[in-house]
Coordinates of C-alpha atoms in Angstrom, one line a residue:
M1 CA -131.8 293.6 129.0
K2 CA -129.5 296.2 130.8
Y3 CA -127.1 298.3 129.0
L4 CA -124.0 300.2 129.9
V5 CA -122.2 301.6 127.3
L6 CA -119.8 304.5 126.4
I7 CA -121.3 306.8 124.3
L8 CA -121.2 310.0 122.3
C9 CA -124.1 312.3 123.7
F10 CA -124.5 315.0 121.1
F11 CA -127.0 318.0 121.5
G12 CA -126.4 320.9 119.1
I13 CA -123.0 321.5 118.9
N14 CA -122.3 320.5 122.2
F15 CA -120.6 316.9 122.8
M16 CA -118.7 314.8 125.4
I17 CA -118.0 311.2 126.1
S18 CA -119.4 309.7 129.0
Q19 CA -119.8 306.9 131.4
D20 CA -123.6 306.2 131.4
L21 CA -126.4 304.0 132.0
L22 CA -129.5 303.6 130.6
L23 CA -132.1 300.9 132.3
E24 CA -135.2 300.0 130.5
A25 CA -137.6 299.8 133.7
E26 CA -139.6 296.2 132.0
S27 CA -136.1 294.8 132.0
F28 CA -136.0 295.1 136.1
D29 CA -135.5 291.2 137.3
E30 CA -138.3 291.0 139.8
K31 CA -141.2 293.2 139.1
G32 CA -142.7 293.0 142.3
G33 CA -146.3 294.6 142.1
W34 CA -145.3 296.9 138.6
V35 CA -146.6 294.9 135.4
V36 CA -145.1 295.6 132.0
D37 CA -147.2 297.6 130.3
P38 CA -146.6 297.4 126.2
Q39 CA -149.9 298.9 124.9
F40 CA -148.7 302.2 124.0
I41 CA -145.3 301.6 122.1
E42 CA -146.2 303.2 118.9
Q43 CA -147.2 306.3 120.8
M44 CA -144.6 306.9 123.5
G45 CA -141.8 304.6 122.6
S46 CA -141.6 301.7 124.8
S47 CA -142.8 299.4 127.0
Y48 CA -142.8 300.6 130.9
L49 CA -143.5 299.7 134.1
L50 CA -146.8 300.3 135.8
A51 CA -148.1 300.2 139.2
H52 CA -151.4 299.2 138.9
G53 CA -152.6 298.9 142.8
M54 CA -155.9 300.2 142.6
G55 CA -155.1 302.7 145.6
V56 CA -152.7 300.4 147.5
P57 CA -149.0 300.9 147.1
V58 CA -147.4 297.7 145.1
E59 CA -144.7 295.8 146.0
N60 CA -140.8 297.4 144.9
A61 CA -139.8 296.5 141.6
Q62 CA -135.9 295.2 142.0
T63 CA -132.8 294.5 140.1
Q64 CA -129.1 294.4 140.2
V65 CA -127.1 297.3 138.3
N66 CA -123.9 296.8 137.6
F67 CA -121.4 300.1 136.8
K68 CA -117.7 300.0 135.4
K69 CA -117.1 303.2 137.0
N70 CA -117.3 304.3 140.3
G71 CA -118.4 308.3 140.9
E72 CA -121.4 310.4 141.1
Y73 CA -124.1 309.6 138.9
K74 CA -127.0 312.1 137.9
V75 CA -130.1 310.0 137.8
W76 CA -133.0 311.1 135.3
V77 CA -136.2 309.2 135.0
R78 CA -138.5 308.9 132.2
T79 CA -142.4 308.8 133.1
K80 CA -145.4 311.1 133.7
N81 CA -148.2 312.8 135.8
W82 CA -151.0 310.7 134.4
V83 CA -153.5 313.2 135.7
P84 CA -151.9 316.9 135.7
G85 CA -154.1 319.4 137.6
E86 CA -154.6 321.1 141.5
W87 CA -154.3 317.8 143.2
E88 CA -151.4 315.5 144.5
A89 CA -150.4 313.4 141.1
P90 CA -151.8 310.4 141.6
G91 CA -148.9 308.2 140.2
K92 CA -145.9 309.6 142.3
F93 CA -143.4 307.0 143.1
Q94 CA -139.3 307.2 144.1
I95 CA -136.3 305.6 143.2
K96 CA -134.3 303.8 145.8
V97 CA -130.2 302.9 145.1
N98 CA -128.6 300.5 147.8
G99 CA -131.2 301.3 150.0
L100 CA -131.2 305.2 149.5
V101 CA -134.0 306.9 148.5
L102 CA -133.2 309.3 146.4
E103 CA -134.1 313.4 146.7
N104 CA -136.8 314.0 144.3
T105 CA -140.2 312.5 144.1
L106 CA -141.4 311.1 140.3
G107 CA -144.6 311.2 138.2
L108 CA -144.9 315.1 138.6
R109 CA -144.1 316.2 134.9
S110 CA -147.1 316.3 132.8
G111 CA -146.4 314.3 129.7
W112 CA -143.7 311.7 129.2
G113 CA -139.9 313.3 129.6
W114 CA -137.4 312.9 132.0
E115 CA -137.5 313.9 135.6
Y116 CA -134.4 314.6 137.7
A117 CA -134.6 311.8 140.6
G118 CA -131.3 313.3 142.1
A119 CA -127.6 312.3 142.9
V120 CA -126.1 309.3 143.4
Q121 CA -122.6 308.1 144.4
I122 CA -121.2 305.1 143.6
T123 CA -118.7 302.8 145.3
N124 CA -119.2 299.4 144.1
K125 CA -119.7 297.5 140.8
K126 CA -122.9 295.4 142.0
N127 CA -125.8 297.9 143.1
T128 CA -129.6 297.7 144.0
L129 CA -132.1 299.7 142.2
E130 CA -135.9 299.5 143.5
L131 CA -138.8 301.4 142.2
V132 CA -141.0 302.8 145.3
D133 CA -144.8 302.9 144.5
L134 CA -146.5 305.9 146.5
T135 CA -150.1 305.4 145.9
G136 CA -151.1 302.3 144.1
F137 CA -152.9 304.8 141.7
N138 CA -150.8 303.8 138.0
G139 CA -147.6 305.5 138.6
R140 CA -145.3 304.6 135.5
C141 CA -141.9 304.0 134.7
D142 CA -140.3 303.8 131.0
A143 CA -136.8 304.1 131.8
I144 CA -133.7 305.4 134.3
Y145 CA -130.2 306.9 133.1
F146 CA -127.6 307.5 135.3
T147 CA -125.0 310.0 133.7
T148 CA -121.9 311.6 134.5
S149 CA -122.8 314.7 132.4
D150 CA -125.1 317.8 133.4
I151 CA -127.1 316.8 129.7
E152 CA -131.1 315.9 130.2
P153 CA -131.9 313.6 127.4
P154 CA -134.1 314.6 124.9
S155 CA -138.1 314.2 125.3
S156 CA -139.8 314.2 122.1
V157 CA -140.3 311.2 121.0
K158 CA -138.7 310.8 117.5
K159 CA -135.4 312.2 118.9
L160 CA -135.5 309.7 122.1
A161 CA -135.6 307.1 119.5
T162 CA -133.2 308.2 117.8
W163 CA -131.0 308.7 121.2
R164 CA -132.3 305.4 122.3
K165 CA -130.5 303.5 119.5
T166 CA -127.2 305.2 120.0
V167 CA -127.2 305.0 123.5
V168 CA -128.1 301.0 123.5
M169 CA -126.0 300.2 119.8
E170 CA -129.0 299.0 118.7
P171 CA -128.2 297.0 115.1
L172 CA -130.2 298.1 111.9
A173 CA -132.1 295.0 111.7
P174 CA -132.6 291.7 114.1
K175 CA -129.5 289.6 114.6
I176 CA -131.9 286.5 114.3
T177 CA -133.9 285.4 111.5
K178 CA -136.6 282.9 111.3
K179 CA -138.8 281.1 109.0
Y180 CA -142.0 279.6 108.7
D181 CA -144.9 279.2 106.1
L182 CA -146.7 281.5 108.0
V183 CA -146.6 284.3 110.1
V184 CA -149.9 285.2 112.5
V185 CA -149.5 288.6 114.5
G186 CA -152.0 289.0 117.0
G187 CA -153.2 286.2 119.6
G188 CA -156.8 286.7 120.0
I189 CA -159.3 284.6 118.9
A190 CA -159.1 285.2 115.2
G191 CA -155.3 284.8 115.5
C192 CA -155.2 281.6 117.5
A193 CA -158.0 280.1 115.5
A194 CA -155.7 281.0 112.0
A195 CA -152.5 279.2 113.7
I196 CA -154.5 276.1 114.6
A197 CA -156.1 275.8 111.0
A198 CA -152.6 276.3 109.4
A199 CA -151.1 274.0 111.6
E200 CA -153.6 271.3 111.2
Q201 CA -153.2 271.2 107.7
G202 CA -149.2 270.9 108.2
L203 CA -147.8 274.4 108.2
Q204 CA -145.1 275.5 110.2
V205 CA -146.9 279.1 111.9
A206 CA -145.3 281.2 114.0
L207 CA -148.1 283.2 116.2
I208 CA -146.8 286.5 118.0
H209 CA -148.4 287.8 120.5
D210 CA -147.4 290.7 122.8
R211 CA -149.1 289.6 126.1
P212 CA -148.3 286.3 128.6
V213 CA -151.7 284.7 127.9
L214 CA -153.7 284.0 124.5
G215 CA -157.0 285.5 124.0
G216 CA -157.1 289.1 123.5
N217 CA -160.4 290.7 124.6
A218 CA -161.3 287.1 126.1
S219 CA -158.3 286.5 127.9
S220 CA -158.3 286.5 131.7
E221 CA -156.4 289.9 131.5
I222 CA -159.1 291.8 129.9
R223 CA -162.7 289.2 130.3
V224 CA -165.1 290.0 127.7
H225 CA -167.0 286.8 127.0
T226 CA -167.2 285.1 123.5
L227 CA -170.5 285.7 121.5
G228 CA -171.2 284.7 118.0
I229 CA -172.2 281.2 116.5
Y230 CA -169.4 278.6 115.4
G231 CA -170.4 278.3 111.5
N232 CA -168.0 275.8 110.0
F233 CA -165.3 275.7 112.8
E234 CA -167.0 274.5 116.2
R235 CA -164.3 272.2 116.6
I236 CA -161.5 274.8 116.5
L237 CA -163.6 277.5 117.9
K238 CA -164.3 275.2 121.0
K239 CA -160.7 275.0 122.1
L240 CA -160.6 278.8 122.5
D241 CA -163.9 280.6 123.3
T242 CA -165.2 281.2 126.7
E243 CA -168.3 280.3 128.5
H244 CA -170.9 282.9 128.9
Y245 CA -170.0 284.2 132.3
P246 CA -170.5 288.2 133.1
N247 CA -167.8 290.5 131.4
G248 CA -165.2 290.5 133.9
S249 CA -165.6 287.5 135.7
P250 CA -162.6 285.5 137.0
E251 CA -164.4 282.5 135.4
A252 CA -162.3 283.8 132.7
H253 CA -159.3 282.2 134.1
K254 CA -160.7 278.7 133.6
D255 CA -161.0 279.0 130.3
Q256 CA -157.7 281.2 129.6
I257 CA -156.2 277.7 131.0
K258 CA -158.2 275.9 128.3
R259 CA -157.1 278.1 125.6
D260 CA -153.4 278.3 126.2
N261 CA -153.2 274.4 126.6
N262 CA -154.8 273.8 123.3
V263 CA -152.3 276.1 121.5
K264 CA -149.2 275.1 122.6
S265 CA -150.6 271.3 121.8
Y266 CA -149.5 272.1 118.5
E267 CA -146.2 271.3 117.8
N268 CA -146.0 273.0 114.6
V269 CA -147.1 276.4 116.2
S270 CA -144.3 278.4 117.4
L271 CA -145.5 280.6 120.1
F272 CA -144.0 284.0 120.8
L273 CA -145.6 285.0 124.0
N274 CA -144.8 289.0 125.3
W275 CA -143.1 289.7 121.9
R276 CA -144.6 292.5 120.1
A277 CA -144.5 293.2 116.3
Y278 CA -143.1 296.7 115.5
D279 CA -142.4 296.7 111.6
A280 CA -143.5 295.2 108.4
K281 CA -141.6 295.6 105.3
A282 CA -143.3 295.2 102.3
V283 CA -141.4 295.5 98.7
E284 CA -143.4 295.6 95.2
N285 CA -146.7 295.3 97.4
K286 CA -145.7 291.5 99.2
I287 CA -144.6 291.5 102.9
S288 CA -141.0 290.1 103.1
Y289 CA -140.5 290.0 106.9
V290 CA -142.4 291.2 109.7
D291 CA -140.1 292.6 112.9
A292 CA -140.8 291.7 116.7
R293 CA -139.3 292.6 120.2
Q294 CA -139.8 291.0 123.3
T295 CA -141.6 293.7 125.6
A296 CA -139.5 293.2 128.7
S297 CA -135.8 292.2 127.0
A298 CA -135.8 294.1 124.0
E299 CA -134.4 290.9 122.4
S300 CA -135.4 291.1 118.3
I301 CA -136.2 288.6 115.8
R302 CA -136.9 289.2 112.2
F303 CA -140.1 286.8 111.0
E304 CA -139.5 285.7 107.3
A305 CA -143.0 283.9 105.6
P306 CA -144.4 283.8 102.3
L307 CA -147.9 284.7 103.8
F308 CA -148.7 286.7 107.0
V309 CA -152.2 286.9 108.9
D310 CA -152.8 290.3 110.6
S311 CA -154.9 289.9 113.7
T312 CA -153.7 292.6 115.6
G313 CA -157.1 294.5 115.7
D314 CA -155.4 297.6 114.9
G315 CA -154.3 296.5 111.4
W316 CA -150.5 297.3 112.5
I317 CA -148.9 295.1 109.9
G318 CA -151.2 296.3 107.1
F319 CA -150.1 299.8 108.3
W320 CA -146.8 299.5 108.1
A321 CA -146.7 297.6 105.0
G322 CA -148.4 300.0 103.2
A323 CA -152.3 298.5 103.0
E324 CA -155.2 300.2 102.0
F325 CA -157.5 301.0 105.4
S326 CA -160.0 303.0 106.6
Y327 CA -161.2 304.6 109.9
G328 CA -164.2 306.2 111.4
R329 CA -167.7 306.2 109.9
E330 CA -168.6 306.3 106.5
S331 CA -171.2 308.9 104.9
V332 CA -174.6 307.7 105.3
D333 CA -174.6 307.6 101.3
Q334 CA -171.3 305.8 100.7
Y335 CA -172.9 302.3 101.2
G336 CA -176.5 303.1 102.1
E337 CA -176.5 302.1 105.5
E338 CA -179.0 304.4 106.6
W339 CA -181.5 303.6 110.1
K340 CA -183.6 306.7 110.0
E341 CA -185.2 305.9 113.5
H342 CA -181.4 306.7 114.6
G343 CA -180.4 309.0 112.2
E344 CA -176.7 310.2 113.2
L345 CA -176.0 307.9 115.8
W346 CA -176.4 305.0 113.6
S347 CA -174.7 306.7 109.9
P348 CA -173.9 310.6 109.6
K349 CA -174.4 312.8 106.8
Q350 CA -170.9 313.7 106.5
P351 CA -168.1 310.8 107.2
D352 CA -166.2 311.3 110.3
N353 CA -163.6 309.8 113.0
A354 CA -166.0 308.2 115.3
V355 CA -165.8 304.7 116.0
M356 CA -167.0 302.7 118.6
G357 CA -165.2 302.8 121.9
S358 CA -162.7 301.0 124.3
S359 CA -163.7 299.4 127.5
V360 CA -162.0 299.0 130.9
L361 CA -163.5 296.0 133.0
W362 CA -163.5 296.1 136.2
R363 CA -165.1 294.9 139.6
S364 CA -165.7 294.8 143.4
Y365 CA -166.4 292.2 146.6
E366 CA -168.0 292.4 149.3
A367 CA -165.5 291.7 152.5
E368 CA -165.8 290.8 155.9
E369 CA -164.5 293.9 157.4
V370 CA -165.2 297.6 156.3
A371 CA -162.8 298.3 153.4
E372 CA -161.1 301.9 153.2
F373 CA -160.7 303.6 149.9
P374 CA -158.3 306.7 149.7
E375 CA -159.9 310.3 148.3
V376 CA -159.7 310.8 144.4
P377 CA -159.8 314.4 143.7
W378 CA -158.1 313.6 140.0
A379 CA -161.1 311.1 139.5
M380 CA -163.7 313.7 140.0
P381 CA -163.6 315.9 137.1
V382 CA -164.5 312.4 135.3
A383 CA -167.0 310.5 137.5
R384 CA -168.8 313.5 139.1
D385 CA -171.5 312.0 141.1
Y386 CA -171.4 308.5 139.0
A387 CA -171.6 306.0 141.8
K388 CA -171.1 302.3 140.8
V389 CA -169.3 299.2 142.5
K390 CA -168.7 297.5 139.3
G391 CA -168.3 298.1 135.4
E392 CA -169.6 295.8 132.3
W393 CA -169.4 296.4 128.6
Q394 CA -171.3 299.6 129.1
W395 CA -168.1 301.1 130.8
E396 CA -167.0 302.4 127.3
F397 CA -164.9 305.6 125.7
S398 CA -165.0 307.0 122.5
R399 CA -165.0 310.8 121.4
N400 CA -164.4 312.4 118.2
D401 CA -161.6 314.2 118.6
L402 CA -159.6 311.2 119.8
N403 CA -157.9 308.3 118.0
Q404 CA -158.4 304.7 119.4
I405 CA -154.8 303.9 118.3
D406 CA -153.0 307.5 119.0
D407 CA -154.8 308.6 121.6
A408 CA -155.7 304.8 123.5
E409 CA -153.0 305.7 126.3
E410 CA -155.1 308.7 127.1
I411 CA -158.4 306.4 126.8
R412 CA -157.4 304.2 129.3
D413 CA -156.5 306.7 131.9
H414 CA -159.9 308.1 131.3
M415 CA -161.5 304.9 131.9
L416 CA -159.3 304.5 135.1
R417 CA -160.5 308.0 136.2
A418 CA -163.8 306.7 135.7
I419 CA -163.6 303.8 137.6
Y420 CA -162.0 305.0 140.6
G421 CA -164.0 308.2 140.8
S422 CA -167.2 306.2 140.4
F423 CA -166.2 303.6 143.0
G424 CA -165.0 306.3 145.2
N425 CA -168.8 307.6 145.2
A426 CA -170.5 304.5 145.6
K427 CA -168.3 303.8 149.0
K428 CA -169.5 307.1 150.3
L429 CA -172.6 305.2 150.6
P430 CA -172.9 303.2 154.1
E431 CA -174.4 299.9 152.1
N432 CA -170.9 299.6 150.3
A433 CA -168.7 300.7 153.3
N434 CA -167.3 296.7 153.5
R435 CA -167.1 297.3 149.2
K436 CA -163.1 296.5 148.3
L437 CA -162.1 296.5 144.2
E438 CA -161.3 293.2 143.5
W439 CA -160.2 293.6 139.8
V440 CA -159.7 296.3 137.2
S441 CA -158.2 295.9 134.0
Y442 CA -155.4 298.0 132.8
L443 CA -155.5 296.7 129.4
V444 CA -158.0 298.6 126.8
G445 CA -160.5 296.1 125.3
K446 CA -160.8 297.8 121.7
R447 CA -164.0 297.1 119.3
E448 CA -162.7 299.2 116.3
S449 CA -160.0 301.3 115.1
R450 CA -158.5 300.5 111.4
R451 CA -160.3 298.2 109.1
L452 CA -158.3 297.0 106.1
V453 CA -159.6 296.8 102.9
G454 CA -159.6 293.8 101.0
D455 CA -161.4 293.0 97.5
Y456 CA -164.9 293.2 98.9
I457 CA -165.5 295.3 101.6
F458 CA -168.5 293.8 103.9
T459 CA -171.5 296.3 104.7
L460 CA -174.8 296.6 106.6
N461 CA -176.5 295.8 103.6
D462 CA -174.8 292.3 103.3
A463 CA -176.4 291.4 106.7
K464 CA -179.8 292.9 105.9
S465 CA -180.3 291.1 102.6
G466 CA -178.8 287.6 104.0
R467 CA -176.8 287.9 101.0
T468 CA -175.1 284.7 100.4
F469 CA -171.4 284.6 98.0
P470 CA -169.8 282.0 96.6
D471 CA -166.4 282.2 98.7
G472 CA -168.8 283.1 102.2
V473 CA -166.7 281.7 104.6
V474 CA -167.8 282.9 107.8
E475 CA -171.8 283.2 108.9
E476 CA -173.7 285.0 111.5
T477 CA -177.1 285.2 112.9
R478 CA -176.3 287.5 115.7
E479 CA -177.6 291.1 115.3
V480 CA -175.6 294.2 114.0
D481 CA -175.1 296.5 117.3
V482 CA -173.3 299.8 117.1
H483 CA -172.2 301.6 120.1
Y484 CA -172.8 305.4 121.1
Q485 CA -171.6 307.4 124.1
T486 CA -174.9 308.5 125.7
V487 CA -173.8 311.9 126.5
L488 CA -174.5 312.5 122.8
E489 CA -177.9 312.0 123.6
D490 CA -177.8 314.4 126.9
E491 CA -174.9 316.2 128.4
K492 CA -176.0 315.4 131.8
N493 CA -174.6 311.4 131.3
P494 CA -171.2 310.4 132.1
D495 CA -169.0 310.3 129.0
F496 CA -167.7 306.5 129.5
I497 CA -170.8 305.0 129.5
S498 CA -172.3 303.7 126.0
E499 CA -175.0 302.5 124.6
A500 CA -176.1 299.9 121.8
L501 CA -178.7 299.9 118.9
F502 CA -179.4 296.7 117.8
Y503 CA -180.5 295.8 113.7
K504 CA -181.9 292.9 113.7
T505 CA -180.7 290.4 110.5
P506 CA -181.1 287.2 108.8
K507 CA -178.5 284.7 108.8
Y508 CA -175.4 286.6 107.0
Y509 CA -172.3 285.7 105.3
I510 CA -168.6 287.0 105.2
P511 CA -167.0 286.6 101.9
Y512 CA -163.3 285.4 101.6
R513 CA -162.7 288.3 99.7
S514 CA -162.9 290.1 103.1
L515 CA -160.2 288.4 104.6
Y516 CA -157.1 289.1 102.6
S517 CA -155.7 293.0 101.3
K518 CA -156.7 294.6 98.3
N519 CA -152.8 296.0 97.5
I520 CA -150.8 293.8 99.7
S521 CA -150.4 290.3 98.0
N522 CA -149.5 288.2 100.9
L523 CA -151.4 289.4 103.9
F524 CA -154.3 288.3 105.5
M525 CA -156.6 289.6 108.0
A526 CA -158.9 288.2 110.8
G527 CA -160.5 290.0 113.3
R528 CA -161.7 293.4 113.9
N529 CA -159.6 294.8 111.4
F530 CA -161.3 292.6 108.4
S531 CA -162.6 295.1 105.4
T532 CA -165.5 296.0 106.2
S533 CA -167.9 299.3 107.0
H534 CA -168.2 300.9 110.4
V535 CA -171.9 299.8 110.6
G536 CA -170.7 296.6 108.8
L537 CA -168.5 295.9 111.6
G538 CA -170.9 296.2 114.7
G539 CA -172.3 292.2 114.1
P540 CA -169.5 290.2 113.0
R541 CA -166.9 292.2 115.6
V542 CA -167.7 289.8 118.4
M543 CA -165.2 286.9 119.1
R544 CA -166.7 283.5 117.8
T545 CA -167.2 285.4 114.7
T546 CA -163.8 287.0 114.3
G547 CA -162.6 283.2 115.1
Q548 CA -164.4 282.1 112.0
M549 CA -162.4 284.2 110.2
G550 CA -159.1 283.1 111.8
A551 CA -159.9 279.6 110.7
A552 CA -160.8 280.4 107.3
V553 CA -157.5 282.2 106.2
G554 CA -155.8 279.4 108.3
F555 CA -157.5 277.1 105.9
A556 CA -156.9 279.2 102.7
A557 CA -153.1 279.8 103.8
S558 CA -152.8 275.9 103.4
L559 CA -154.0 275.8 100.0
C560 CA -151.3 279.0 99.2
K561 CA -148.8 276.6 100.0
K562 CA -149.9 273.9 98.2
Y563 CA -149.9 275.6 94.8
D564 CA -147.5 278.5 95.4
V565 CA -150.2 281.2 95.4
N566 CA -151.2 284.2 96.9
P567 CA -154.5 284.7 98.8
R568 CA -156.4 286.2 96.3
D569 CA -155.3 282.9 93.7
I570 CA -157.6 280.8 96.1
Y571 CA -160.6 283.1 94.9
T572 CA -159.7 283.2 91.0
G573 CA -158.3 279.7 90.9
Y574 CA -159.0 277.3 93.5
L575 CA -162.4 278.0 95.3
D576 CA -164.1 275.0 95.2
E577 CA -161.2 273.3 96.4
Y578 CA -161.0 275.5 99.3
M579 CA -164.7 276.0 99.9
N580 CA -164.8 272.1 99.9
L581 CA -162.3 272.2 102.6
I582 CA -164.2 274.6 104.6
E583 CA -167.0 272.7 104.8
E584 CA -165.5 269.7 105.4
Q585 CA -164.7 271.1 109.0
K586 CA -168.3 271.2 109.8
Y587 CA -168.4 267.6 109.6
T588 CA -165.2 266.9 111.7
P589 CA -166.1 265.4 115.2
I590 CA -165.3 267.1 118.3
P591 CA -163.4 265.3 120.8
D592 CA -165.2 265.0 124.0
S593 CA -162.6 266.5 125.8
K594 CA -162.9 269.7 123.7
K595 CA -166.9 270.0 124.0

């Protein structure tokens, strides 16, 4: 969506009226080789365009812009140098207006802010604007601002948000409201399973997901294979899961088609792809609505429902609504989760903010001829002398001073430096002369962040003892594994490589009480943000297990509708009927086409 508006600009005591235009980069008509990145909206304020070319400059992004008034306009661009230092900025790009490249190269400032691109004389109503990537190494453009004034737009995220709303005259609330029986936010395996289970019981479901394809970490964009068992929900989960291909494999595209087609086959699931939730309002501890915005056009919708499922992974719906949550590692004594052999790597004496890290997967292939790869001096402080031609799950980054939510862009960028630097080192070896990058994800594959608190907190002890519950709706046999960065064992190791500690357990169960919020009365959670301790998350965080959680809350939602009650009431008043409904799923035949 492009905005041409007459605005009142005010900074301190200075003000002026000017004919200005703010263009959000993600709204370009033709993205070319640039991609829309909505992962860090909560931190930097917007989706943006990313020139993710793996070292090869991407095709120009292009759009048509209409001006109401001719004249000279100063052009400001919100961008950043994502690796500032004593080297050429890796993400440089330029702005081209009507075929004319503006004077200043962009992507040079440290931190998100406005860079001056130059001035341009506008003599026609219709004009062509292009983003010209110069490097192929993740240049990024958030917005372009044409102004006849001499005032630079604000850079601080808070002031920028207010300014942006003024410029585009954003309404206080979305103009469109849609009502459903159940709103599921997050289209990973857990969210998809929740939507399917509820839809099969006749509910009208909205499934909101901020990417063009479903699956989350299992999607063709991140490519992590699904692990875990099916529990009671094999029929549903086989519509969504993956084969056990190597992580990062292009085989993920086959399962992507299966998954998307299966979810879209449900007429009572309204699918909102490329929509990202940005707010949830709770009154008296009950969510009234969730607001979501289209990641490219900025169109917004308010979603109202009596019930909501938080499958965002980061627990955003619960966070905005005021749900109780935890983050980091509990002390070893809080739940008695000690493993003496591994000490602090497993569970610390004092609580801290350490969590399992995020991965960015990648792969290369053997080309038929010699393939060149640019020098990447800006990547070498991270990669050092590490040399590899692909990256599996061990390519993971976590650090105690970095929050997996608040610092997610820095974490992703650290991994990109690790990848490009390690591949650059490998390319210097004669045996890799023909090696060429095939695929590098630009999406963060997260393992752990916020964990919403339910009526029951699942811990390692529940898994160790194989404890059964009257409301046990999820089951798993996979060992509990907790990751740590190998640099903690030896500072000579790369800080972006992890290892896993595997704790063997009997079959274990997760109660329904861990799948709804303790203090938000109409909120379910399914996925890695369910109610668990840090160590407890180690086993059931894998995607068939989280898919079981999704299916379990989808069926619970159907009983909530049937009796007009909240999630907790299913446990206290309708548990037998609920458990019978769950048990029935185990014996529902699987159609041949879904096996």
